[in-house]
Coordinates of C-alpha atoms in Angstrom, one line a residue:
M10 CA -98.7 17.8 111.8
K11 CA -96.1 19.5 114.1
L12 CA -92.8 20.2 112.9
S13 CA -89.8 20.8 115.1
N14 CA -88.3 24.6 114.1
T15 CA -84.8 23.6 114.0
N16 CA -82.3 23.9 110.7
S17 CA -81.5 20.3 111.4
D18 CA -84.9 18.9 110.9
F19 CA -85.8 21.4 108.5
L20 CA -83.0 20.1 106.1
Q21 CA -83.8 17.4 106.0
A22 CA -87.3 17.1 105.7
L23 CA -85.9 18.7 102.5
K24 CA -83.7 16.2 101.2
Q25 CA -86.9 13.7 102.0
I26 CA -88.6 15.6 99.2
V27 CA -86.2 16.4 96.4
G28 CA -82.6 14.1 97.2
V29 CA -79.9 14.7 99.8
R30 CA -77.7 15.7 96.0
Q31 CA -80.5 18.8 95.4
V32 CA -80.1 20.5 98.7
L33 CA -76.6 22.6 99.0
T34 CA -75.4 24.3 101.5
A35 CA -71.8 24.2 101.3
E36 CA -70.7 28.1 100.9
S37 CA -68.6 27.1 97.4
R38 CA -71.9 25.2 96.4
T39 CA -74.3 28.1 97.0
Q40 CA -72.1 31.1 96.0
F41 CA -73.7 30.6 92.0
Y42 CA -77.3 31.1 92.9
R43 CA -76.4 33.6 95.8
T44 CA -74.3 36.0 94.2
G45 CA -76.4 38.6 92.0
I46 CA -75.2 38.9 88.6
R47 CA -74.3 42.2 88.5
V48 CA -75.1 43.4 91.9
G49 CA -76.1 42.0 95.0
G50 CA -75.0 38.9 97.2
G51 CA -75.5 37.4 100.8
T52 CA -76.4 34.7 102.8
C53 CA -78.8 31.8 102.9
L54 CA -79.2 28.5 104.3
A55 CA -79.8 26.2 101.8
V56 CA -80.3 26.1 98.2
V57 CA -82.9 24.0 97.0
L58 CA -82.9 21.8 93.4
P59 CA -86.2 20.6 92.6
K60 CA -86.9 18.2 89.5
T61 CA -90.9 18.6 89.6
L62 CA -94.0 21.1 90.0
L63 CA -95.2 19.2 92.9
E64 CA -91.8 19.4 94.5
I65 CA -91.6 22.5 94.1
W66 CA -95.1 22.8 96.2
Q67 CA -93.6 20.5 99.1
V68 CA -90.7 22.2 98.9
L69 CA -92.3 25.5 99.6
K70 CA -95.2 24.1 102.5
T71 CA -92.4 23.2 104.4
C72 CA -90.2 26.4 104.3
V73 CA -93.7 27.9 105.6
A74 CA -94.2 25.3 108.8
Y75 CA -90.8 26.4 109.6
D76 CA -90.7 29.8 108.6
K77 CA -88.3 30.4 105.9
I78 CA -88.0 33.3 103.8
V79 CA -88.6 31.6 100.2
I80 CA -86.7 33.5 96.9
M81 CA -87.7 31.9 93.9
Q82 CA -85.0 31.8 91.6
A83 CA -84.4 30.9 87.5
A84 CA -81.9 32.0 85.4
N85 CA -80.4 34.5 88.0
T86 CA -80.1 37.1 85.0
G87 CA -81.5 39.9 87.6
L88 CA -80.0 43.0 87.0
N89 CA -80.9 45.1 90.1
G90 CA -80.1 42.0 92.7
G91 CA -83.4 40.9 92.9
S92 CA -83.0 37.6 92.5
T93 CA -81.0 36.8 95.3
P94 CA -80.8 38.0 99.0
Y95 CA -79.4 41.4 99.2
G96 CA -76.9 41.9 102.5
G97 CA -78.2 41.6 105.9
G98 CA -81.0 42.6 108.0
Y99 CA -83.4 39.9 107.4
D100 CA -85.2 38.5 110.5
R101 CA -85.7 34.7 109.2
D102 CA -83.4 31.9 107.8
I103 CA -83.7 32.6 103.8
V104 CA -83.8 29.4 101.2
I105 CA -83.2 30.2 97.5
I106 CA -85.6 27.2 95.4
S107 CA -84.0 27.0 91.9
T108 CA -86.0 25.8 89.0
L109 CA -83.8 25.4 86.5
K110 CA -84.9 22.0 86.4
I111 CA -88.5 22.3 85.2
D112 CA -88.3 23.5 81.8
N113 CA -91.3 21.8 80.5
L114 CA -93.2 24.0 78.0
V115 CA -96.5 23.0 76.1
L116 CA -97.5 24.3 73.2
L117 CA -101.1 25.1 72.6
N118 CA -104.0 25.9 70.0
G119 CA -101.2 24.3 67.0
G120 CA -98.7 26.8 68.9
R121 CA -100.4 30.4 68.9
Q122 CA -99.9 30.1 72.8
V123 CA -97.6 28.2 74.7
V124 CA -97.6 27.1 78.8
A125 CA -94.3 28.0 80.3
C126 CA -93.4 26.0 83.3
A127 CA -91.0 27.6 85.7
G128 CA -87.7 27.2 84.4
S129 CA -87.7 27.3 81.3
T130 CA -86.2 30.0 79.2
L131 CA -86.2 32.5 76.6
Y132 CA -83.9 30.2 74.0
R133 CA -85.1 26.8 74.9
L134 CA -88.9 28.4 74.0
E135 CA -87.3 30.2 70.4
D136 CA -85.7 26.7 69.1
K137 CA -89.2 24.6 70.3
L138 CA -91.2 27.7 68.3
K139 CA -88.5 28.0 65.0
P140 CA -90.6 24.7 63.0
L141 CA -93.7 26.4 62.9
K142 CA -92.5 29.9 62.2
R143 CA -93.4 31.8 65.2
G144 CA -91.0 33.5 67.8
P145 CA -92.0 34.7 71.7
H146 CA -92.2 38.2 72.9
S147 CA -88.4 38.6 73.2
V148 CA -85.6 37.5 71.7
I149 CA -82.5 35.8 73.3
G150 CA -82.8 38.3 77.0
S151 CA -82.0 41.8 75.3
S152 CA -80.0 42.5 78.3
C153 CA -79.3 39.5 79.6
I154 CA -78.7 36.1 78.1
G155 CA -80.0 33.0 79.4
A156 CA -83.0 35.0 80.8
S157 CA -86.4 32.9 81.5
V158 CA -89.3 32.7 80.3
I159 CA -91.1 33.8 83.7
G160 CA -88.7 35.7 85.4
G161 CA -89.1 38.5 82.0
V162 CA -93.2 38.1 82.8
C163 CA -92.6 38.3 86.3
N164 CA -90.1 41.6 86.4
S165 CA -92.4 43.1 83.5
S166 CA -88.9 42.9 81.3
G167 CA -88.5 42.6 77.2
G168 CA -90.0 45.0 74.8
N169 CA -87.4 45.5 71.9
L170 CA -89.3 43.7 70.0
V171 CA -92.1 46.9 68.2
N172 CA -94.4 44.6 67.5
R173 CA -94.8 42.4 70.0
G174 CA -94.2 44.3 73.5
P175 CA -93.1 43.4 77.2
A176 CA -93.9 40.1 79.0
F177 CA -97.7 40.4 80.3
T178 CA -100.0 37.3 80.5
E179 CA -102.8 37.5 82.9
L180 CA -102.8 33.6 82.7
S181 CA -100.5 32.0 85.2
L182 CA -100.0 29.1 87.9
F183 CA -98.4 30.8 91.4
A184 CA -98.8 29.9 94.5
Q185 CA -99.5 32.4 97.5
L186 CA -99.4 32.7 101.1
T187 CA -102.4 34.6 102.7
D188 CA -101.7 36.9 105.6
A189 CA -102.9 33.7 108.0
G190 CA -100.3 31.8 106.5
E191 CA -101.8 29.3 104.3
L192 CA -100.1 28.4 101.2
K193 CA -102.8 28.8 98.0
L194 CA -102.2 26.9 94.7
I195 CA -104.0 29.1 92.5
N196 CA -105.2 28.3 88.6
H197 CA -105.7 30.8 86.4
L198 CA -103.9 29.4 83.7
G199 CA -108.3 28.7 82.0
I200 CA -107.1 25.2 81.5
E201 CA -108.4 22.6 83.5
L202 CA -105.9 20.4 85.7
G203 CA -107.3 19.2 88.5
E204 CA -108.8 20.0 91.9
T205 CA -105.8 19.3 94.6
P206 CA -102.5 20.8 94.2
E207 CA -100.9 16.7 93.2
E208 CA -103.2 16.9 90.6
I209 CA -103.0 20.1 89.1
L210 CA -99.1 20.1 89.4
T211 CA -98.6 16.6 88.1
N212 CA -100.7 16.9 85.3
L213 CA -99.0 20.0 84.4
Q214 CA -95.8 18.5 84.4
Q215 CA -97.1 15.5 82.5
G216 CA -99.2 17.7 80.0
N217 CA -101.7 15.6 80.8
F218 CA -104.5 17.9 80.0
D219 CA -106.1 19.6 76.6
H220 CA -103.7 21.2 74.2
N221 CA -106.6 22.9 72.1
P222 CA -108.2 24.8 75.4
G223 CA -110.3 27.8 74.6
V224 CA -109.3 31.4 74.6
D225 CA -110.9 34.2 77.0
D226 CA -110.9 36.9 74.8
S227 CA -111.5 39.4 77.8
L228 CA -108.2 37.9 78.9
M229 CA -104.6 38.9 77.7
A230 CA -101.8 36.6 77.9
S231 CA -99.5 39.4 75.8
D232 CA -99.7 43.4 75.9
R233 CA -102.1 44.2 73.4
D234 CA -101.6 47.7 73.6
Y235 CA -98.1 48.1 73.3
Q236 CA -97.9 49.3 69.9
Q237 CA -100.8 52.3 70.2
R238 CA -98.6 53.3 73.2
V239 CA -95.6 53.6 71.5
R240 CA -96.9 54.9 68.5
A241 CA -98.0 57.8 71.1
I242 CA -95.0 60.3 70.4
H243 CA -96.8 63.4 71.7
A244 CA -97.0 61.8 75.0
D245 CA -95.6 63.6 78.4
T246 CA -95.5 59.6 79.9
P247 CA -93.2 56.8 79.0
A248 CA -94.3 54.3 77.6
R249 CA -93.4 51.4 79.9
F250 CA -92.3 51.5 83.3
N251 CA -92.2 49.0 86.0
A252 CA -94.8 50.5 88.0
D253 CA -97.6 50.9 85.7
K254 CA -100.1 49.5 87.2
R255 CA -102.2 48.4 84.2
R256 CA -99.8 46.5 83.4
L257 CA -99.6 45.0 87.0
H258 CA -101.7 41.6 87.6
E259 CA -100.9 38.5 89.7
S260 CA -97.4 37.0 88.7
S261 CA -97.1 40.2 85.9
G262 CA -95.2 42.0 87.9
C263 CA -94.8 40.2 91.0
A264 CA -91.2 40.0 91.2
G265 CA -91.2 37.0 93.1
K266 CA -94.0 37.8 95.6
L267 CA -95.2 35.0 94.4
A268 CA -94.1 32.0 94.0
V269 CA -95.3 31.0 90.3
F270 CA -95.2 27.8 88.4
A271 CA -96.4 28.1 85.0
V272 CA -97.8 31.1 83.0
R273 CA -99.5 31.1 79.6
L274 CA -98.5 33.4 77.2
D275 CA -99.0 34.3 73.5
T276 CA -96.7 33.2 70.4
F277 CA -96.0 35.4 67.5
E278 CA -96.0 34.8 63.8
E279 CA -92.5 34.9 62.2
P280 CA -92.3 37.3 59.3
E281 CA -91.1 36.0 55.8
R282 CA -88.7 38.6 54.9
E283 CA -86.3 40.1 58.0
Q284 CA -84.0 42.5 57.0
V285 CA -81.6 44.8 59.2
F286 CA -80.1 48.4 58.5
Y287 CA -77.5 50.0 60.4
I288 CA -77.3 53.6 60.6
G289 CA -74.3 55.4 62.1
T290 CA -74.9 59.5 62.5
N291 CA -73.1 62.1 64.4
D292 CA -76.2 64.3 65.3
P293 CA -78.6 62.6 67.1
R294 CA -81.8 64.4 66.7
E295 CA -81.4 62.7 62.7
L296 CA -82.2 59.2 64.9
T297 CA -85.4 61.4 66.5
A298 CA -86.7 62.7 63.4
L299 CA -86.3 58.7 62.0
R300 CA -88.4 57.1 64.9
K301 CA -91.2 59.8 64.7
H302 CA -91.9 58.9 60.9
I303 CA -91.6 55.4 61.3
L304 CA -93.7 55.2 64.4
T305 CA -96.5 57.9 62.7
E306 CA -96.2 57.2 59.2
F307 CA -95.9 53.3 58.3
E308 CA -98.7 50.9 58.6
E309 CA -96.6 48.6 60.0
L310 CA -93.6 48.8 62.1
P311 CA -90.4 47.5 62.2
E312 CA -89.9 44.5 64.4
M313 CA -86.3 46.4 66.3
G314 CA -85.0 49.5 66.8
E315 CA -81.7 49.6 69.3
Y316 CA -80.1 52.2 69.8
M317 CA -76.0 51.5 71.0
H318 CA -73.7 54.2 71.9
R319 CA -70.0 54.2 71.0
S320 CA -69.3 53.5 74.3
Y321 CA -71.3 50.8 74.1
F322 CA -70.1 49.2 70.8
D323 CA -66.4 49.1 72.5
G324 CA -67.5 47.6 75.9
S325 CA -69.4 44.6 73.8
D326 CA -66.6 44.7 71.4
K327 CA -63.9 44.4 74.6
Y328 CA -65.7 42.7 77.3
C329 CA -68.2 40.1 75.6
K330 CA -66.6 38.9 72.5
D331 CA -66.1 35.4 74.1
L332 CA -69.7 35.5 74.6
F333 CA -70.2 36.3 71.3
I334 CA -67.9 33.9 69.8
V335 CA -70.4 31.0 71.9
I336 CA -73.1 31.8 71.0
K337 CA -72.4 32.6 66.9
Y338 CA -70.6 29.6 66.9
F339 CA -72.2 26.8 69.5
G340 CA -75.9 28.6 70.0
T341 CA -78.0 29.5 72.8
A342 CA -78.5 26.1 74.2
F343 CA -74.8 25.6 75.0
L344 CA -75.5 28.4 77.6
P345 CA -76.5 26.8 80.5
K346 CA -73.8 24.2 80.4
L347 CA -71.6 27.4 80.5
F348 CA -73.2 29.2 83.5
A349 CA -72.9 25.8 85.2
F350 CA -69.1 25.1 84.3
R351 CA -68.8 28.1 85.5
G352 CA -70.4 28.7 88.9
R353 CA -69.3 25.7 89.8
V354 CA -65.6 26.2 88.9
D355 CA -65.5 30.1 90.5
G356 CA -67.2 28.1 93.7
Y357 CA -64.0 26.0 94.1
M358 CA -61.3 28.6 92.8
N359 CA -62.2 31.6 94.8
K360 CA -61.8 29.8 97.8
V361 CA -58.0 29.3 97.0
P362 CA -56.4 32.9 98.8
F363 CA -53.4 33.5 96.2
L364 CA -56.4 32.5 93.1
P365 CA -58.2 36.0 91.6
N366 CA -61.9 36.1 92.2
K367 CA -64.1 34.9 88.4
L368 CA -61.1 32.9 87.3
V369 CA -63.6 31.4 84.6
D370 CA -64.8 35.1 83.3
R371 CA -61.0 36.5 83.7
T372 CA -59.8 33.3 82.1
L373 CA -62.1 33.9 78.9
Q374 CA -61.4 37.6 78.9
G375 CA -57.7 36.8 77.9
I376 CA -58.8 34.2 75.4
A377 CA -61.0 36.8 73.2
R378 CA -58.5 38.7 72.9
L379 CA -56.0 36.4 70.9
L380 CA -59.1 35.4 68.8
P381 CA -59.5 37.1 65.4
D382 CA -61.6 40.2 65.0
H383 CA -65.4 39.2 65.4
L384 CA -67.2 41.8 63.5
P385 CA -67.6 43.2 60.1
K386 CA -65.8 45.5 58.7
R387 CA -68.2 48.1 57.9
M388 CA -69.3 48.0 61.6
R389 CA -65.7 48.9 62.7
D390 CA -65.6 51.6 60.2
Y391 CA -68.9 52.7 61.4
R392 CA -67.3 52.8 65.0
D393 CA -64.6 54.6 63.8
R394 CA -66.7 57.4 62.2
Y395 CA -70.1 57.8 64.3
E396 CA -70.6 58.1 67.6
H397 CA -74.7 57.0 67.9
H398 CA -75.6 53.7 66.3
L399 CA -79.2 52.5 65.5
M400 CA -79.8 49.1 64.2
I401 CA -83.4 48.4 62.9
K402 CA -84.6 44.7 62.5
A403 CA -87.6 45.4 59.5
N404 CA -89.6 42.8 57.9
D405 CA -91.9 41.5 55.1
A406 CA -93.1 44.4 53.5
V407 CA -91.6 47.1 56.0
V408 CA -88.3 46.3 54.7
E409 CA -88.7 48.5 51.5
A410 CA -90.8 51.1 53.6
T411 CA -87.7 51.6 55.8
Q412 CA -85.1 51.6 52.4
S413 CA -87.0 54.0 51.1
L414 CA -87.2 56.2 53.8
L415 CA -83.9 56.1 54.7
E416 CA -82.3 56.6 51.1
E417 CA -84.3 59.8 51.5
F418 CA -83.8 60.9 54.3
F419 CA -80.0 60.5 54.2
E420 CA -79.8 61.9 50.3
S421 CA -79.1 65.4 52.3
S422 CA -77.2 64.5 55.6
S423 CA -73.8 65.6 56.3
S424 CA -73.8 63.8 59.7
G425 CA -74.6 60.1 58.8
T426 CA -75.2 57.4 56.8
Y427 CA -76.4 54.0 56.4
F428 CA -75.9 50.6 54.9
V429 CA -78.1 47.3 54.6
C430 CA -76.4 44.2 56.2
D431 CA -76.2 41.4 54.5
Q432 CA -76.9 38.2 56.8
A433 CA -73.8 38.1 58.1
E434 CA -73.6 41.1 59.4
G435 CA -77.0 41.7 60.4
E436 CA -76.5 38.6 62.2
A437 CA -72.8 40.5 63.9
A438 CA -75.2 43.6 64.6
L439 CA -78.2 42.3 66.5
L440 CA -75.8 39.3 68.3
H441 CA -73.4 42.3 68.9
R442 CA -76.1 44.5 70.8
F443 CA -77.8 41.9 72.6
V444 CA -74.4 40.6 74.4
A445 CA -73.4 44.1 75.2
G446 CA -75.5 43.5 78.7
G447 CA -72.4 42.0 80.0
A448 CA -70.3 44.6 79.8
A449 CA -70.7 46.8 82.6
A450 CA -69.7 43.9 84.8
R451 CA -66.4 42.5 83.2
Y452 CA -65.2 46.1 83.1
A453 CA -65.8 46.4 86.8
L454 CA -63.7 42.9 87.3
I455 CA -61.1 43.3 85.2
H456 CA -60.2 47.2 86.3
Q457 CA -61.5 46.6 89.7
D458 CA -59.0 48.0 91.2
E459 CA -59.8 51.2 89.6
V460 CA -63.5 51.4 89.9
G461 CA -66.3 51.7 92.6
G462 CA -69.0 49.5 91.5
I463 CA -71.3 49.8 88.8
M464 CA -75.2 51.4 88.4
P465 CA -77.3 50.1 86.6
L466 CA -79.7 52.7 85.4
D467 CA -82.9 51.1 83.8
I468 CA -84.4 54.7 82.3
A469 CA -88.1 54.9 80.8
L470 CA -88.4 58.3 79.2
R471 CA -91.0 60.6 78.4
R472 CA -92.3 59.5 74.9
N473 CA -91.8 63.0 74.1
D474 CA -88.4 63.9 75.2
D475 CA -86.4 64.6 72.3
E476 CA -83.3 65.6 73.9
W477 CA -83.0 61.6 75.3
Y478 CA -78.9 62.1 74.0
H479 CA -78.5 64.6 76.7
L480 CA -79.3 64.0 80.6
Y481 CA -76.8 64.3 82.6
P482 CA -74.4 67.4 83.0
A483 CA -70.4 66.9 82.5
E484 CA -69.5 66.7 85.5
I485 CA -71.4 63.3 86.1
F486 CA -69.5 61.8 83.3
E487 CA -66.4 63.1 85.1
Q488 CA -67.7 60.4 88.7
L489 CA -67.5 57.5 85.7
A490 CA -65.1 55.1 84.8
A491 CA -67.1 53.5 81.8
P492 CA -70.3 55.4 80.9
F493 CA -72.3 52.6 78.9
Q494 CA -75.0 53.5 77.1
L495 CA -78.1 51.5 75.0
A496 CA -81.8 51.6 74.9
H497 CA -85.0 50.3 73.5
F498 CA -85.0 53.6 71.5
F499 CA -88.6 53.0 69.4
C500 CA -90.0 53.3 73.1
M501 CA -87.5 55.1 74.2
V502 CA -86.3 52.8 77.4
F503 CA -82.5 53.3 77.7
H504 CA -80.2 51.2 79.5
H505 CA -77.0 53.5 81.2
D506 CA -75.0 50.9 82.9
F507 CA -72.4 53.4 84.5
V508 CA -69.3 52.3 86.2
V509 CA -68.1 54.2 88.8
K510 CA -64.3 55.6 89.6
K511 CA -62.7 54.5 92.5
G512 CA -63.5 57.1 95.5
V513 CA -66.8 58.3 94.0
D514 CA -69.8 57.5 96.6
P515 CA -72.2 55.6 94.4
E516 CA -75.4 56.8 96.9
K517 CA -74.7 60.8 96.4
L518 CA -74.2 60.2 92.8
K519 CA -77.0 58.2 92.4
A520 CA -79.4 60.7 94.4
E521 CA -77.9 63.2 91.5
L522 CA -79.1 61.0 88.9
T523 CA -82.4 59.8 90.1
Q524 CA -82.9 63.6 90.4
I525 CA -82.5 65.0 87.2
L526 CA -84.0 61.9 86.0
D527 CA -87.3 63.0 88.2
D528 CA -87.1 66.4 87.1
R529 CA -87.6 64.7 82.9
G530 CA -90.5 63.2 84.0
A531 CA -88.5 60.2 83.6
K532 CA -89.6 56.6 85.2
Y533 CA -87.3 54.0 86.6
P534 CA -86.9 51.4 86.4
A535 CA -88.3 50.5 83.2
E536 CA -87.7 46.6 83.3
H537 CA -86.4 44.0 84.9
N538 CA -87.5 45.2 88.3
V539 CA -86.4 47.5 91.1
G540 CA -84.9 44.5 92.7
H541 CA -83.0 46.2 96.0
L542 CA -81.7 49.2 93.7
Y543 CA -84.7 51.5 93.6
R544 CA -87.0 52.6 95.8
A545 CA -90.6 51.1 94.7
E546 CA -93.7 53.5 94.2
D547 CA -96.3 53.3 95.5
D548 CA -98.8 51.3 93.8
L549 CA -96.2 48.9 93.1
R550 CA -95.4 48.6 97.0
N551 CA -99.2 47.9 97.5
F552 CA -99.3 45.5 94.8
Y553 CA -96.3 43.7 96.0
Q554 CA -98.0 43.8 100.0
Q555 CA -101.4 42.2 98.2
C556 CA -99.6 39.4 96.4
D557 CA -97.8 38.6 99.9
P558 CA -99.2 39.8 102.8
S559 CA -97.1 37.8 105.6
N560 CA -93.3 39.2 103.5
S561 CA -92.3 35.8 103.3
F562 CA -91.0 35.8 99.6
N563 CA -88.6 38.0 98.1
P564 CA -88.5 40.6 101.3
G565 CA -86.7 44.2 100.8
I566 CA -87.2 44.6 96.8
G567 CA -88.6 48.0 95.9
K568 CA -86.7 48.8 99.6
T569 CA -88.9 47.5 101.7
S570 CA -89.4 45.6 104.8
K571 CA -86.9 42.6 105.4
C572 CA -88.8 41.3 108.1
K573 CA -92.2 39.3 108.7
H574 CA -95.2 40.9 108.1
Y575 CA -93.0 44.0 106.9
A576 CA -92.6 44.9 110.0

């Protein structure tokens, strides 16, 4: 069918597919979807909210017919601006397809695997697996609460759980636009769903397929080699990083260059017993020694080893308290409602000239300041005494091994110590860490007259880099209003979320920082993908072009061309 290439006809075609109310065009209603959670943003012709997988396919076909750019978006938690438009320079209209309404999760083989559809979230998957005493590859979203399952796979995210590794699969269902302009649906889930796109997508949506399919051991549904890479502490390369071509496969690492409908992933048996140990020290070399001993001497590894510098302890404490309280008392299931409410209110309030931007965040920040202290006393004490903090979450037999190591290690230390968390302290410590990712954005909002922007650095250091605590010279920190620092410590992946002082040239500073990191043999980004902040390495750029030869899906990421066929 020959279609008229006018936007009015195009929008009408979208409305016939998903309904009038599911096609957003007003700036106030699209603002949430076209603005990055930390950085980035731009204009779009429309935001489409399909309710089924088949509707996504039909919307994609319509976008292709009218030669539109497509940005697939789930939870919009991308840290590097890769989930939204980014500035100008695009040669075609942009359509954002939000998949959050399609959150189907189907457990396979008694829950040992799961098929996660386009809009499913990590916290919903956790809840579904909890009765089976199993868990997903990561928890809540280590850097951003509310992350989607497929977003994690597409952006190589996760890895905070040492025994499970970052999100990765070789089993997925996706649409690809060929160089000849043909949209193909490719079923590599390893599950029989039918022949035509309509059959495949309808059967998947309705769960009409064998829930006990065979497992092909030659294809991975998780990163089975991760523990081995993490344990290689003398290696002169990082354990994991975004451009590692060993972990670029179809949907995995595609960063939206494919339209991913579903992924098939392994799940993991939850331990019978868990224990959180909280460590504080003023000598970071002690943490290095602990890391090396655990990774080389322990038969089994702890579940987690999360580092927080005092800067991020304070950032999470002051600027993420409201989110901590919401999750503690209402659970993660409440978050979609909160985020949706915030988006709607901000969309309307931002049009009122005399009101400040992001009024909801400002209000929540003010309310949180009036509430009682949310952190345990012993954590407060460690914050005042120690600059460096490490939380180790051990399980089953690893609990005794970890406690014995810490007792012996700190018996003669004058720089640090540890305590064994009770249940409330352990939950508070981990939640304090996991809400911290929002601190930089909230700080920049509250102090907007004093800052010149946010510079998130997502860094994979060499596994043998023992001086991780001393990366930058003093003159770098003099240009920062807030140098928030934390890490997935066992795998040496660091998040340095720097808020730049007003008047500092962010691009010049970033060039200085990246040169320092290059000289150290670091790779960046480690996870969360290049977005629009990093230049993609050659392996990654080539992978993007193989996935999307016409450059119609999420163009411009990795500082590539935003024009058709990468012109």
